[in-house]
Amino acid sequence: MTSFNRSTSRRLKKLTQIPSIWEGDRRPLSSSQTQPRDSESKGECILWVDGSQGIVRGMDVVSPELGPEAIVRTLMRAMEHPQSPAKPARPQRIVVRDREIQFYLRGVLQDLDIAIDYSPELPLIDELFRSFADIIDSQIPDLPPQYAEILQDKAFAIWEAAPWEFLEEQQILAIEINKWDIGTLYTSVMGMLGMEYGILFYRSEDSLKRFRADVLRDEESTQGLEEAFLKQDCFFLTFEQEEDEDEDEDLGDLPISEIEPTFGNIHPLEGLRSVLYDEEALVVFVALESLIRFMRDYRRQLYEDDFPTLSRRYRISLPNLDPETKSVSVTVSTMPKLAAELEEMAGFDLPDEDELDSTVFRSLRDDLIPEDSFLSLGVIAWEMLDSLRKEVNYHPVVNINQVGDGLPVILVQTSRPKAKTVIEKIEAAGGLKAICFNPGVDNYPGDFQDTLMPLQMLPEHHRYDLGLLQTENSELFLFGEFLDNDPIHVEARKKWNQRCENTQGYCALIIAKGLTGASRGNPQLKDMMALFEARSLTPRDLGLGTLQLMPQLEFE
């Protein structure tokens, strides 16, 4: 048996001994099934009270796995550092209702001149635990118990479907329910920017528009944004990381086992609450189920650049809890006109001042592919290509003859937000026209800010194979610099040229997320976000000659 150090015993004996009887016990908190799964109700509470004065001197909530030492640690705090208004002291007598605890304390406290007695009842502690149980059991659960599991399942189905990969926040879906005092829910999907992931179900179109207008007006004011947020009238489903270890990590790159869904309600007069009541839970269930079906039926169309006009009716079976209502008819529709109105409010339709009308080649840029990206030259099998075309943002060319082991591809893997930016830039340039490799030399190695310009071949200098992307507006973007004599790259280029010959000059660019996740360097189908099919051009087709790295000197 563990005992106090002698110095500890001497310190405790110096405490004033008061003529009081203390009660002590360790009991599990309420095991009510209505509590949230992360509630402390799964722990045990240790209490030490002064029965003579009727005050609590020490209290702890601990794991059930902890041994009897935990009750001694709480007792020590009750003596040396009691809760206010008690003063440090040691009792003359302690009463417990557990024989094992009694014998354990007798051994540990034998040098402190404290009598340890047993009593089957502890009136003051019994009353306190009854009060605790009433408080815990009266708490409202986050979700009604009868709907909790099915709502969690639907939330994870939404996460797997990832609607933020093809729906922007302003691309609203209307879900017409007409039941439980709900007419139509206006659905906004969050997550395309890789920041907040979730779905907002607005109870009215007016609430949605008002919130967007308030945010645009008060975007520089934290107080204004908070007020606008609390004035929303909607249900919400959001996704968060169970344990927030890395604030910069994109949730979209995490496995589903690390994702935790949260449901709730926002109303101007009620504020925010992460609780759904029975009818609200049914409404959200119906909305989620109809949304899942709609995405399943129209996923390919929703990937298109233009937000299409779509509508479909579904009959949703309800959980078998209400014998009077077994199902409800729901209509889900896209709202292109509302989306256009919201885009106009946000200024999305304003022309870019830097947009170039000329199709003449101006310069070679290096601001498209993020510096920390993972790059590879490879091939995608024809069978996988067919699946990929159905799942991602797909930009096709003419029909490609399926000859050889597959389509030659350049794979760029980065984080979801950066991947989204790359895709948007290529789309803004009209799409991808060609993928090219061109020779380059480094005539001035050093710490200069480099630019590239045409020059004839200079054999004595460092030689590179430059990977280039040509967009439809004829701009060229550098995606990689490879040493010309690197045997790994030489072999990869040899296979690239052979495969391009098999496909009659067709190839593709794949943009993938997951750079910081488990799939780093080996993205799976679920990580791939866009497929741009294009032509493969030779250096002769480009006609640029050899490009040379030149120092760009800046004078003050």
PDB file of C-alpha atoms in Angstrom, residues 369 374-380 407-413 432 435-437 467-469 479-480 482 489 492-493 496 507-512 530-532:
ATOM      1  CA  ILE A 369       1.337  25.848 -59.578  1.00  0.00           C
ATOM      2  CA  PHE A 374       3.874  17.281 -55.391  1.00  0.00           C
ATOM      3  CA  LEU A 375       4.454  16.713 -59.136  1.00  0.00           C
ATOM      4  CA  SER A 376       4.674  13.512 -61.128  1.00  0.00           C
ATOM      5  CA  LEU A 377       4.637  12.317 -64.730  1.00  0.00           C
ATOM      6  CA  GLY A 378       2.641   9.162 -65.091  1.00  0.00           C
ATOM      7  CA  VAL A 379      -0.307   7.398 -66.634  1.00  0.00           C
ATOM      8  CA  ILE A 380      -3.903   6.772 -65.644  1.00  0.00           C
ATOM      9  CA  LEU A 407      -3.636   8.300 -70.810  1.00  0.00           C
ATOM     10  CA  PRO A 408      -0.354  10.121 -70.003  1.00  0.00           C
ATOM     11  CA  VAL A 409      -0.942  12.611 -67.195  1.00  0.00           C
ATOM     12  CA  ILE A 410       0.796  15.318 -65.191  1.00  0.00           C
ATOM     13  CA  LEU A 411      -0.348  15.038 -61.569  1.00  0.00           C
ATOM     14  CA  VAL A 412      -0.251  18.102 -59.314  1.00  0.00           C
ATOM     15  CA  GLN A 413      -1.101  17.472 -55.658  1.00  0.00           C
ATOM     16  CA  LEU A 432      -6.021  24.020 -70.749  1.00  0.00           C
ATOM     17  CA  ILE A 435       1.117  20.405 -72.052  1.00  0.00           C
ATOM     18  CA  CYS A 436       4.684  20.889 -73.236  1.00  0.00           C
ATOM     19  CA  PHE A 437       8.308  20.246 -72.336  1.00  0.00           C
ATOM     20  CA  GLY A 467       7.416  21.544 -67.906  1.00  0.00           C
ATOM     21  CA  LEU A 468       4.937  24.044 -69.347  1.00  0.00           C
ATOM     22  CA  LEU A 469       1.142  24.399 -69.374  1.00  0.00           C
ATOM     23  CA  PHE A 479       4.873  23.724 -63.647  1.00  0.00           C
ATOM     24  CA  GLY A 480       8.262  22.069 -63.166  1.00  0.00           C
ATOM     25  CA  PHE A 482      13.768  18.988 -64.239  1.00  0.00           C
ATOM     26  CA  HIS A 489      13.219  12.148 -65.356  1.00  0.00           C
ATOM     27  CA  ALA A 492       9.729   9.303 -67.295  1.00  0.00           C
ATOM     28  CA  ARG A 493       9.986  11.582 -70.357  1.00  0.00           C
ATOM     29  CA  TRP A 496       5.590  10.161 -71.673  1.00  0.00           C
ATOM     30  CA  CYS A 507      -2.646  13.858 -72.518  1.00  0.00           C
ATOM     31  CA  ALA A 508      -4.119  15.371 -69.355  1.00  0.00           C
ATOM     32  CA  LEU A 509      -3.495  17.383 -66.191  1.00  0.00           C
ATOM     33  CA  ILE A 510      -4.922  16.133 -62.877  1.00  0.00           C
ATOM     34  CA  ILE A 511      -5.277  18.523 -59.934  1.00  0.00           C
ATOM     35  CA  ALA A 512      -5.524  16.711 -56.576  1.00  0.00           C
ATOM     36  CA  ALA A 530     -10.160  18.249 -61.674  1.00  0.00           C
ATOM     37  CA  LEU A 531      -9.188  16.625 -64.968  1.00  0.00           C
ATOM     38  CA  PHE A 532      -8.061  18.818 -67.878  1.00  0.00           C
TER      39      PHE A 532
END
